[in-house]
PDB file of N, H, CA, C and O in Angstrom:
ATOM      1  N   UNK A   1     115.892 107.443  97.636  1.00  0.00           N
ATOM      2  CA  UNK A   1     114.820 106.458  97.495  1.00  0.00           C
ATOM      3  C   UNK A   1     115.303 105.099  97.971  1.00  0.00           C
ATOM      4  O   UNK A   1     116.427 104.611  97.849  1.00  0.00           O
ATOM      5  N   UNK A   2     114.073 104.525  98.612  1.00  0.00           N
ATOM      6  H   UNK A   2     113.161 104.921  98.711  1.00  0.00           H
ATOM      7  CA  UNK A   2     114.243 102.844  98.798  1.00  0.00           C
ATOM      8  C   UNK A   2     114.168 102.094  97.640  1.00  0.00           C
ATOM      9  O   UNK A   2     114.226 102.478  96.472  1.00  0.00           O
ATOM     10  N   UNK A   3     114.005 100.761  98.179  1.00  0.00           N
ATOM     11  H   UNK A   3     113.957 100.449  99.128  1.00  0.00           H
ATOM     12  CA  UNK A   3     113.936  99.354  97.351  1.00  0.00           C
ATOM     13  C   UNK A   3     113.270  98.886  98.248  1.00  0.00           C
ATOM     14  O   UNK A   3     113.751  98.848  99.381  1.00  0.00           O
ATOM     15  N   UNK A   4     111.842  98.346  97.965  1.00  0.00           N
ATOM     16  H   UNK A   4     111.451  98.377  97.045  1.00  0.00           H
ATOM     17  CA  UNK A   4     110.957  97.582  98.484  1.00  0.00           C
ATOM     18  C   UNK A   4     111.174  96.589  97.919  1.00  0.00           C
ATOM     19  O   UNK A   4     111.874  96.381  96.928  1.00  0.00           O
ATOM     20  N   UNK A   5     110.254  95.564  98.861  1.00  0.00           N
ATOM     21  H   UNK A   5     109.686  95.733  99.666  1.00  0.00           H
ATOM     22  CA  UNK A   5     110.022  93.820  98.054  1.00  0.00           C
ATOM     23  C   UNK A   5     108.490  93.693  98.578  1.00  0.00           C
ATOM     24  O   UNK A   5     108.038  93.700  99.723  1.00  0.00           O
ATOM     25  N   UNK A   6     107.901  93.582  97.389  1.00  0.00           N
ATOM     26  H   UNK A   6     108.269  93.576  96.459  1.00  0.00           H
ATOM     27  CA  UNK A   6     106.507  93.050  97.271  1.00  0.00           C
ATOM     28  C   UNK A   6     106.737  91.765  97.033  1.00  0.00           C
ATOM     29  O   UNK A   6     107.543  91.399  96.178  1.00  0.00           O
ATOM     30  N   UNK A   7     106.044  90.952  97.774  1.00  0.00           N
ATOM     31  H   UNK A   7     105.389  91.249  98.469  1.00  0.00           H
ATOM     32  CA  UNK A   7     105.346  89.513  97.181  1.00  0.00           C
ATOM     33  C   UNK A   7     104.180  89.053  97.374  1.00  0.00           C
ATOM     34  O   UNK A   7     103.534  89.667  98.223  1.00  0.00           O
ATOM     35  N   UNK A   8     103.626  88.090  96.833  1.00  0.00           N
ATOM     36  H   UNK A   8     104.151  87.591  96.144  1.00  0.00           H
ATOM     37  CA  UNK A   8     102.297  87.753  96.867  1.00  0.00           C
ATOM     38  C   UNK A   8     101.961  86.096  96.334  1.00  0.00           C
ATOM     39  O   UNK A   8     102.471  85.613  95.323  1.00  0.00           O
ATOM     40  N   UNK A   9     101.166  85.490  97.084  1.00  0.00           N
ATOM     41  H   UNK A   9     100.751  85.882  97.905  1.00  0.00           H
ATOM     42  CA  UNK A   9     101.211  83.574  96.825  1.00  0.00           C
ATOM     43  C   UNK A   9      99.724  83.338  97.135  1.00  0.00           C
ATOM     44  O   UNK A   9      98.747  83.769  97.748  1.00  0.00           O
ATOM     45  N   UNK A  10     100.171  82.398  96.335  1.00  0.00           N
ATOM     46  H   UNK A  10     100.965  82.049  95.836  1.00  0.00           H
ATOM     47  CA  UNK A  10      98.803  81.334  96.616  1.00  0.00           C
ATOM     48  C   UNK A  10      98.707  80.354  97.990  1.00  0.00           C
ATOM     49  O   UNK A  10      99.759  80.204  98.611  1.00  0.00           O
ATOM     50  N   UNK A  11      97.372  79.615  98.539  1.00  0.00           N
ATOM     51  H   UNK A  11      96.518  79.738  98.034  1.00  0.00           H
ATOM     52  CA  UNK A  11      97.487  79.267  99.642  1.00  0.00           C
ATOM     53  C   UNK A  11      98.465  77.973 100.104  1.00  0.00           C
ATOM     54  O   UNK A  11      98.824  77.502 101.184  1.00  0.00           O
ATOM     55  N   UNK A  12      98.736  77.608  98.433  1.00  0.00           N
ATOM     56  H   UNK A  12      98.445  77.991  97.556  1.00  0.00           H
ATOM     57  CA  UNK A  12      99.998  76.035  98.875  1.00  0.00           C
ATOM     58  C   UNK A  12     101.170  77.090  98.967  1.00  0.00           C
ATOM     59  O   UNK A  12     102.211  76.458  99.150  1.00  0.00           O
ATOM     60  N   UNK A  13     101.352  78.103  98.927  1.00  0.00           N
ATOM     61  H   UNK A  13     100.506  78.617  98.779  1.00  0.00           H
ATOM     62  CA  UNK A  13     103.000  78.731  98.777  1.00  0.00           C
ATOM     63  C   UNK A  13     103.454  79.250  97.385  1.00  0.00           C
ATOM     64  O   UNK A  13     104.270  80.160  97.237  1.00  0.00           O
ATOM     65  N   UNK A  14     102.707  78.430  96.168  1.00  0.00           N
ATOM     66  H   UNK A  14     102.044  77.691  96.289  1.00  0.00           H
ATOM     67  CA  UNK A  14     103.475  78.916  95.102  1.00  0.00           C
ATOM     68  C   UNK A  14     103.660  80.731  94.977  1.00  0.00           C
ATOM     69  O   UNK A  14     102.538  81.205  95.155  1.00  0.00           O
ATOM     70  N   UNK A  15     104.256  81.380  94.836  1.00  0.00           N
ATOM     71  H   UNK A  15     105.167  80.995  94.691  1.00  0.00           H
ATOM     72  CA  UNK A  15     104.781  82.880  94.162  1.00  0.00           C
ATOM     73  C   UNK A  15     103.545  83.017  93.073  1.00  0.00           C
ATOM     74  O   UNK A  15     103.277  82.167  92.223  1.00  0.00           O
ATOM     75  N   UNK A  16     102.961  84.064  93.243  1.00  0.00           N
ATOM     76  H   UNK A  16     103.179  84.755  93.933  1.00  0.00           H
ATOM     77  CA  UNK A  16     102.379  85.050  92.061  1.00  0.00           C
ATOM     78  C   UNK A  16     102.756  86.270  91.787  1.00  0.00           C
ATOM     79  O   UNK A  16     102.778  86.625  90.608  1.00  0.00           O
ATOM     80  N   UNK A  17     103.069  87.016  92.653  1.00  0.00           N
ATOM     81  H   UNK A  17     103.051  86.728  93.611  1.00  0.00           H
ATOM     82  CA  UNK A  17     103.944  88.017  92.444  1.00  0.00           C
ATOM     83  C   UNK A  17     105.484  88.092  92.876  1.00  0.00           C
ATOM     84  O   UNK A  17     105.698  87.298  93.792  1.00  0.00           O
ATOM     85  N   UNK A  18     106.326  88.627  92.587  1.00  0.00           N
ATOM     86  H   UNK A  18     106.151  89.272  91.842  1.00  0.00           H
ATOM     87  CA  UNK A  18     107.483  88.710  93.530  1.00  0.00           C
ATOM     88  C   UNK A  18     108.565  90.108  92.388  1.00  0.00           C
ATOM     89  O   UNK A  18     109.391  89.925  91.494  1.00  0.00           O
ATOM     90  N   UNK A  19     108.183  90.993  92.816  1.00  0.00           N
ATOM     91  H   UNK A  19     107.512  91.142  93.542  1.00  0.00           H
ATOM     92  CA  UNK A  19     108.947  92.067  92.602  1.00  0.00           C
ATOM     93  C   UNK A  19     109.528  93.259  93.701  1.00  0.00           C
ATOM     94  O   UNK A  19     109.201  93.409  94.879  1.00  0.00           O
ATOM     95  N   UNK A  20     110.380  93.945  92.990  1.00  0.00           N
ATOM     96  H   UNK A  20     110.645  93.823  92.034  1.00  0.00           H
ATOM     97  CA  UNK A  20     110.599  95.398  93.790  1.00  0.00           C
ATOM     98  C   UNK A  20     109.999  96.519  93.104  1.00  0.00           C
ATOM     99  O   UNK A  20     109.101  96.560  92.263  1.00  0.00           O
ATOM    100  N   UNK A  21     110.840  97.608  93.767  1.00  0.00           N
ATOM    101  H   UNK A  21     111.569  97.575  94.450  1.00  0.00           H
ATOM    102  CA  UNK A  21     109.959  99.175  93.629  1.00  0.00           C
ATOM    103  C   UNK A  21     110.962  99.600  94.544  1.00  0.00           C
ATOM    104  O   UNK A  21     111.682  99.023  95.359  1.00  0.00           O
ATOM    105  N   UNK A  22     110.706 101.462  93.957  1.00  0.00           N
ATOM    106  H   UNK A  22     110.121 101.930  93.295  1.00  0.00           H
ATOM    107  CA  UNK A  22     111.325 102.336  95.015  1.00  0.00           C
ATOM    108  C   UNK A  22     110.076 102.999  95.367  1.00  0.00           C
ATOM    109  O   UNK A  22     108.983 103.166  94.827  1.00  0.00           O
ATOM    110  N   UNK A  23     110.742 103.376  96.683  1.00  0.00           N
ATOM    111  H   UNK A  23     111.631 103.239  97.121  1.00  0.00           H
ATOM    112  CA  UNK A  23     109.925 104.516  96.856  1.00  0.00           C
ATOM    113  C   UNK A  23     110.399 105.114  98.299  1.00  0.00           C
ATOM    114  O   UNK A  23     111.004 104.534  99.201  1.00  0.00           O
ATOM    115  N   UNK A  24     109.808 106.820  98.209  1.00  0.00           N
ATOM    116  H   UNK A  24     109.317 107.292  97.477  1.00  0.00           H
ATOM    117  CA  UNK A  24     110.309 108.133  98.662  1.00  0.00           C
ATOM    118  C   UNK A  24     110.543 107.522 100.517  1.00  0.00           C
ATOM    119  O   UNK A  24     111.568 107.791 101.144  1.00  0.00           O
ATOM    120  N   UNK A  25     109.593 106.851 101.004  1.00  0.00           N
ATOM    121  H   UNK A  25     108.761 106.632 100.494  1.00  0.00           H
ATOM    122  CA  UNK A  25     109.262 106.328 102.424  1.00  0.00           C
ATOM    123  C   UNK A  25     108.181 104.846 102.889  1.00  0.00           C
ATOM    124  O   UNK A  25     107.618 104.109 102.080  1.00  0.00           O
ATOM    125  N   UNK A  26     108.165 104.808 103.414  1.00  0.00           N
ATOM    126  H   UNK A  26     108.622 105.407 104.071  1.00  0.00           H
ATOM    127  CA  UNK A  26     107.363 103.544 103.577  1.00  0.00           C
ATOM    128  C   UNK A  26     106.051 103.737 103.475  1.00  0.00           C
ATOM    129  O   UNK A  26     105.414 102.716 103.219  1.00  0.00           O
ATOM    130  N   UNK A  27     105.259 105.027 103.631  1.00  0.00           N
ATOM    131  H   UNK A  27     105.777 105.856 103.839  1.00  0.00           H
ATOM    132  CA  UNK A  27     103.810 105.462 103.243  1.00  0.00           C
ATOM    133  C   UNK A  27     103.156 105.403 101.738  1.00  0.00           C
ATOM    134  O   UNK A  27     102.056 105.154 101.244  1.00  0.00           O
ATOM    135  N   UNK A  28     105.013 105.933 101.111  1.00  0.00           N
ATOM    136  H   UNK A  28     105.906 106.135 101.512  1.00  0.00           H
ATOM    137  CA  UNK A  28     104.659 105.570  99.849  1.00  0.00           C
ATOM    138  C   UNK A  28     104.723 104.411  99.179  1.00  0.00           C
ATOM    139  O   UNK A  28     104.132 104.188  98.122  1.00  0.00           O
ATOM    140  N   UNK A  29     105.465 103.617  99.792  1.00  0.00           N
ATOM    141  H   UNK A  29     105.945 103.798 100.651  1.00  0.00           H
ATOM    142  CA  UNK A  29     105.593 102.393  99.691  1.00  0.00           C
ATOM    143  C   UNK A  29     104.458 101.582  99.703  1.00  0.00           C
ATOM    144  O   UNK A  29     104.205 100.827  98.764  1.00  0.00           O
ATOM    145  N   UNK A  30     103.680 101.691 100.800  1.00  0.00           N
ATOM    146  H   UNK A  30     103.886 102.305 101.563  1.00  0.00           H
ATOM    147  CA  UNK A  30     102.493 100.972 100.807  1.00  0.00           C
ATOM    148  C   UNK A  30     101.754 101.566  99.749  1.00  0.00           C
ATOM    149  O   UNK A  30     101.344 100.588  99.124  1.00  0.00           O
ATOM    150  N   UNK A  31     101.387 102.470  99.242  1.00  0.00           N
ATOM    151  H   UNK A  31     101.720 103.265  99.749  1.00  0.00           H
ATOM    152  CA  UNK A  31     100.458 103.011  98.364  1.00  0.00           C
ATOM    153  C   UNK A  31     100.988 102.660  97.556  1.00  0.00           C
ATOM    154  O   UNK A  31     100.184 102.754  96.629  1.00  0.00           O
ATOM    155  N   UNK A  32     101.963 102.234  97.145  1.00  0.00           N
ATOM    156  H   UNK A  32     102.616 102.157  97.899  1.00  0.00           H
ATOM    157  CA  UNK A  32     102.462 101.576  95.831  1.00  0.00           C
ATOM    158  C   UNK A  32     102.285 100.424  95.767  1.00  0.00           C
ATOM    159  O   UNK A  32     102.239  99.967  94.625  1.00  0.00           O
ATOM    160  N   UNK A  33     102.129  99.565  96.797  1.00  0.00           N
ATOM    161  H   UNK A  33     102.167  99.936  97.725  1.00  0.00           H
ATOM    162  CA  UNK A  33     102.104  98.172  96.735  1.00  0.00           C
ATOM    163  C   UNK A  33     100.897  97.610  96.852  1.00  0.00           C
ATOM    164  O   UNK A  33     100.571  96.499  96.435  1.00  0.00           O
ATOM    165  N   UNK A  34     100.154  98.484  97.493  1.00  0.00           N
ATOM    166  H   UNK A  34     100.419  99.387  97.832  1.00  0.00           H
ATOM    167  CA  UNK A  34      98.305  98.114  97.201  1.00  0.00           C
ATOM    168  C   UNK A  34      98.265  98.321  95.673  1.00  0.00           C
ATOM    169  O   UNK A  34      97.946  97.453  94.861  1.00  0.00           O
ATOM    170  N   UNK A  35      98.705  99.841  95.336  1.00  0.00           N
ATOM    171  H   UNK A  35      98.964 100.546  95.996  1.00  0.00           H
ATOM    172  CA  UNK A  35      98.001 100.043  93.666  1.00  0.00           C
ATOM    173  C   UNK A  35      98.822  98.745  92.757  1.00  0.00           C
ATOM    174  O   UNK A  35      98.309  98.329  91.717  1.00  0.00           O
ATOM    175  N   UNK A  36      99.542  98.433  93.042  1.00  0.00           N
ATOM    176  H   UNK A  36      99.958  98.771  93.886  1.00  0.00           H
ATOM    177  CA  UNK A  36     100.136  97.162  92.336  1.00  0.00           C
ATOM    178  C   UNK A  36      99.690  95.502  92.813  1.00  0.00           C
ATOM    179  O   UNK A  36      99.864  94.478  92.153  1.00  0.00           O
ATOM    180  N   UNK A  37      99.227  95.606  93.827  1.00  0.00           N
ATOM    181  H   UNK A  37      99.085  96.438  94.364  1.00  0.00           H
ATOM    182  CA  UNK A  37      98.441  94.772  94.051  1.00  0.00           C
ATOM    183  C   UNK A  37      97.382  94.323  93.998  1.00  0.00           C
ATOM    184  O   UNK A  37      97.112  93.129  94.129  1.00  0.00           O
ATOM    185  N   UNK A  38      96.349  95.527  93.725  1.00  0.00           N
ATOM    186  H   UNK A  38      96.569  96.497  93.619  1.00  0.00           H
ATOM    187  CA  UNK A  38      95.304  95.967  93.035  1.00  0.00           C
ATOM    188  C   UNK A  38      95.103  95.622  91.509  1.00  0.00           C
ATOM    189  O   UNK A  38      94.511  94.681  90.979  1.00  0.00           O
ATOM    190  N   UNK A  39      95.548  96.316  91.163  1.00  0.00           N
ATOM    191  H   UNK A  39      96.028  97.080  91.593  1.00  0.00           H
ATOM    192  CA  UNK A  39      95.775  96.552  89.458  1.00  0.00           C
ATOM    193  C   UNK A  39      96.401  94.602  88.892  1.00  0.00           C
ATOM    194  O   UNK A  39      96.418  94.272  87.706  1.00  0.00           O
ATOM    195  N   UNK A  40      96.716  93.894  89.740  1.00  0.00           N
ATOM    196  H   UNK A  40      96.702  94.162  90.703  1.00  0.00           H
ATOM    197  CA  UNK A  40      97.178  92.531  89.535  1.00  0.00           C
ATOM    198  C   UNK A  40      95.888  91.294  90.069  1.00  0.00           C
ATOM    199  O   UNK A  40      95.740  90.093  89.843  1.00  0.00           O
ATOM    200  N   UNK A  41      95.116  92.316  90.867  1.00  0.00           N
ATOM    201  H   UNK A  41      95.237  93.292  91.050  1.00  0.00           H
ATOM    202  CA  UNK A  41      94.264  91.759  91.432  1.00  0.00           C
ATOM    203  C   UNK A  41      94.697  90.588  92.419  1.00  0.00           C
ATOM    204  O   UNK A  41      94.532  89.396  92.160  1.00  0.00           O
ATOM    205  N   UNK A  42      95.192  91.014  93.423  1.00  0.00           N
ATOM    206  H   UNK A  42      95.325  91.983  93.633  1.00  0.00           H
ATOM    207  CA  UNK A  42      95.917  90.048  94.446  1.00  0.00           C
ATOM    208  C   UNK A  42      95.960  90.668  95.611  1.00  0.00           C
ATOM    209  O   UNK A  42      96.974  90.631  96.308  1.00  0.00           O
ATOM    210  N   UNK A  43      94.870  91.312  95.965  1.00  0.00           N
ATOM    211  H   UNK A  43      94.046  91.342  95.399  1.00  0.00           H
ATOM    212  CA  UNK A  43      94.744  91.825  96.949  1.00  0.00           C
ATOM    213  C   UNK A  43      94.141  91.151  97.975  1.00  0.00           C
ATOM    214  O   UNK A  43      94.055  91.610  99.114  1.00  0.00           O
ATOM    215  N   UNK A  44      93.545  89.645  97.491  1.00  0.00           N
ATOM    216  H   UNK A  44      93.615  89.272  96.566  1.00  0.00           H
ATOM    217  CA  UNK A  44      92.689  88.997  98.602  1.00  0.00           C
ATOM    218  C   UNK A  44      93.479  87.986  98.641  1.00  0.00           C
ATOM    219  O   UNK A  44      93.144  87.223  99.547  1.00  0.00           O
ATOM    220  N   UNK A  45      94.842  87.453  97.770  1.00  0.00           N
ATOM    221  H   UNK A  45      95.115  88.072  97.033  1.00  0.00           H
ATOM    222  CA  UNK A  45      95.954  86.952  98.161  1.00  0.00           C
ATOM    223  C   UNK A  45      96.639  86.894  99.345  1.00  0.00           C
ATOM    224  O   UNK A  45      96.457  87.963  99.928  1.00  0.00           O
ATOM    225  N   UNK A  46      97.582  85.908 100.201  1.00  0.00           N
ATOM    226  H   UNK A  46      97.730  85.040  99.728  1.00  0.00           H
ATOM    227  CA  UNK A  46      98.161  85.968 100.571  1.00  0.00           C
ATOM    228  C   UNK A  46      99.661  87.351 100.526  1.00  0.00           C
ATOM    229  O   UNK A  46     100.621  86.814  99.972  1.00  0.00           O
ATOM    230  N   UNK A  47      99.848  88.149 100.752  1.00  0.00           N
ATOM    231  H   UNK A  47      99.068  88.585 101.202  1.00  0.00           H
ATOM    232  CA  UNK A  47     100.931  89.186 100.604  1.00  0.00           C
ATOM    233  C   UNK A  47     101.749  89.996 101.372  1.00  0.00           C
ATOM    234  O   UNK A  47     101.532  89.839 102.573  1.00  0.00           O
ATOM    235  N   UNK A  48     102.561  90.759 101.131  1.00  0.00           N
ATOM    236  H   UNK A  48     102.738  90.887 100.155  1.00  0.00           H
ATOM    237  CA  UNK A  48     103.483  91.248 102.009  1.00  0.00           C
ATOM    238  C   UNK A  48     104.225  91.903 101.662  1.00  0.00           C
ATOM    239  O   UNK A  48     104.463  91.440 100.547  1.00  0.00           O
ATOM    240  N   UNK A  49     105.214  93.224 101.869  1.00  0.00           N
ATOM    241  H   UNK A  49     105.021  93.600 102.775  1.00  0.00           H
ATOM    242  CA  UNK A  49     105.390  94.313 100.927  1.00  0.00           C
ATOM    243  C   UNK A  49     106.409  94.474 102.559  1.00  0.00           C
ATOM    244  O   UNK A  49     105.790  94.154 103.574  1.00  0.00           O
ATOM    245  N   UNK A  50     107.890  94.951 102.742  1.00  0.00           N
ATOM    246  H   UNK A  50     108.393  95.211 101.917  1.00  0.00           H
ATOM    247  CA  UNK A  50     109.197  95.064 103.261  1.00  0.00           C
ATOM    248  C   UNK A  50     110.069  96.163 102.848  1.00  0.00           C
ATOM    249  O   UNK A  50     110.067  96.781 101.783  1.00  0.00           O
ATOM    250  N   UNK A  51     110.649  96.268 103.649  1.00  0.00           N
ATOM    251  H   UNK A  51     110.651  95.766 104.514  1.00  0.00           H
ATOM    252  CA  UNK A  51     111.156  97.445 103.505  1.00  0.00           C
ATOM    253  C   UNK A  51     112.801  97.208 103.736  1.00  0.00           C
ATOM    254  O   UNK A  51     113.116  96.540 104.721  1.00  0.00           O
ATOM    255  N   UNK A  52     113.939  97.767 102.804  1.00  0.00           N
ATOM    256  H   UNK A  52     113.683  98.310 102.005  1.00  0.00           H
ATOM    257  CA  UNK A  52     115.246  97.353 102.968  1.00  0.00           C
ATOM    258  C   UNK A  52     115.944  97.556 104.378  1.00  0.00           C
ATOM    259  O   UNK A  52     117.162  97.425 104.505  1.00  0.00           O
ATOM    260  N   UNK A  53     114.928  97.950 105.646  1.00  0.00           N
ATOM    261  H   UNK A  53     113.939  98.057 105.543  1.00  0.00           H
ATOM    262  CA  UNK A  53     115.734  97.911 106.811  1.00  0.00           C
ATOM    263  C   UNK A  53     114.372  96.374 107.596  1.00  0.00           C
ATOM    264  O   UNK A  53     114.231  96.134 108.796  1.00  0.00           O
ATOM    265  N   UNK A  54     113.670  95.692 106.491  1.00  0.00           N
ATOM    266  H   UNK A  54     113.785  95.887 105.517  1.00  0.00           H
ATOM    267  CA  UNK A  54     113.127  94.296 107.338  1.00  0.00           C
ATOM    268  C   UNK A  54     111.477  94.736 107.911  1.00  0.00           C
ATOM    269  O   UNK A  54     110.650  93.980 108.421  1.00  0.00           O
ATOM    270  N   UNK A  55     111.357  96.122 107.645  1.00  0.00           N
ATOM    271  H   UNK A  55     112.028  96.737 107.230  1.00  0.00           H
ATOM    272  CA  UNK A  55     110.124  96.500 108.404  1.00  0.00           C
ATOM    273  C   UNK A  55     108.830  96.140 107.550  1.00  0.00           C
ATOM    274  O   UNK A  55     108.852  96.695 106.452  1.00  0.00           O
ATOM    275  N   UNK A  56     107.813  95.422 107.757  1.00  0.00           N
ATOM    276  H   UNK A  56     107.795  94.971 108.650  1.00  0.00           H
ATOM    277  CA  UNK A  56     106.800  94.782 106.818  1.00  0.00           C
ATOM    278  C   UNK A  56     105.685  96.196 107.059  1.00  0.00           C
ATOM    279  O   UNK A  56     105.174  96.663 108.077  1.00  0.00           O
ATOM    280  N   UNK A  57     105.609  96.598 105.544  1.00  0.00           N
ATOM    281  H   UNK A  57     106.024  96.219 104.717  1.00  0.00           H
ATOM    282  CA  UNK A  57     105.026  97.699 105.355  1.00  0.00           C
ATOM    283  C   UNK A  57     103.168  97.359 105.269  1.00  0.00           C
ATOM    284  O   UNK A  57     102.273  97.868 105.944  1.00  0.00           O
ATOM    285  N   UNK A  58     103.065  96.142 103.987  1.00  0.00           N
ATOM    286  H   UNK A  58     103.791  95.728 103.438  1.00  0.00           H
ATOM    287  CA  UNK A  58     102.322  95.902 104.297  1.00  0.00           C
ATOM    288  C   UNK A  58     101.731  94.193 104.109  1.00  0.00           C
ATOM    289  O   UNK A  58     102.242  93.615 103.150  1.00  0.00           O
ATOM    290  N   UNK A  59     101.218  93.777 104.528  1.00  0.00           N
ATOM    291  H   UNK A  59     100.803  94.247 105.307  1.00  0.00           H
ATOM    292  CA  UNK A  59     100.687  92.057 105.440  1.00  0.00           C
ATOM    293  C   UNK A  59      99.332  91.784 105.105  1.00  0.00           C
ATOM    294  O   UNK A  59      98.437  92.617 105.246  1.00  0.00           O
ATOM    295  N   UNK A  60      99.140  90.479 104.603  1.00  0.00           N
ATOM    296  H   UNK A  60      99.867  89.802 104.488  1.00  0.00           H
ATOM    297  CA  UNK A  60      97.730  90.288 104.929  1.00  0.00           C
ATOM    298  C   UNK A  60      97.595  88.866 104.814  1.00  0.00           C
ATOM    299  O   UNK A  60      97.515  88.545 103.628  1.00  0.00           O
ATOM    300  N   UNK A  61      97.547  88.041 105.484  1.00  0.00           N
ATOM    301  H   UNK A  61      97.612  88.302 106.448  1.00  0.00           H
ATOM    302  CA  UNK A  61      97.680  86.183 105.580  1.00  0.00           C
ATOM    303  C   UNK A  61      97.021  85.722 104.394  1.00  0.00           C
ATOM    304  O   UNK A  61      96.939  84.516 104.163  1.00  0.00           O
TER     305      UNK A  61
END
């Protein structure tokens, strides 16, 4: 298993989210980081979800 990095901000920059997670591949990765992004309700947030080799799983300005 990986180590992802989810984060998620407001539009000045401050941090609202900023955690990790494993997971099996980067497919699952993203499905983990929506349902946690979801469930936090920060999905219309600024966010971004990485992967321990730099690859941005998932993005949204």
């Amino acid at each position: 298993m990986d180590i992802y990095k989810l984060t998620a901000f407001k539009s000045d920059g401050e941090k609202l989210l900023d955690e990790s997670f494993q997971a099996e591949n980067d497919e699952d990765a993203k499905k983990i980081g929506t349902k946690r992004l979801s469930e936090k309700e920060l999905l219309d947030s600024t966010h971004r979800c990485t992967s321990p080799r730099g690859k941005l799983i998932l993005f949204h300005p």
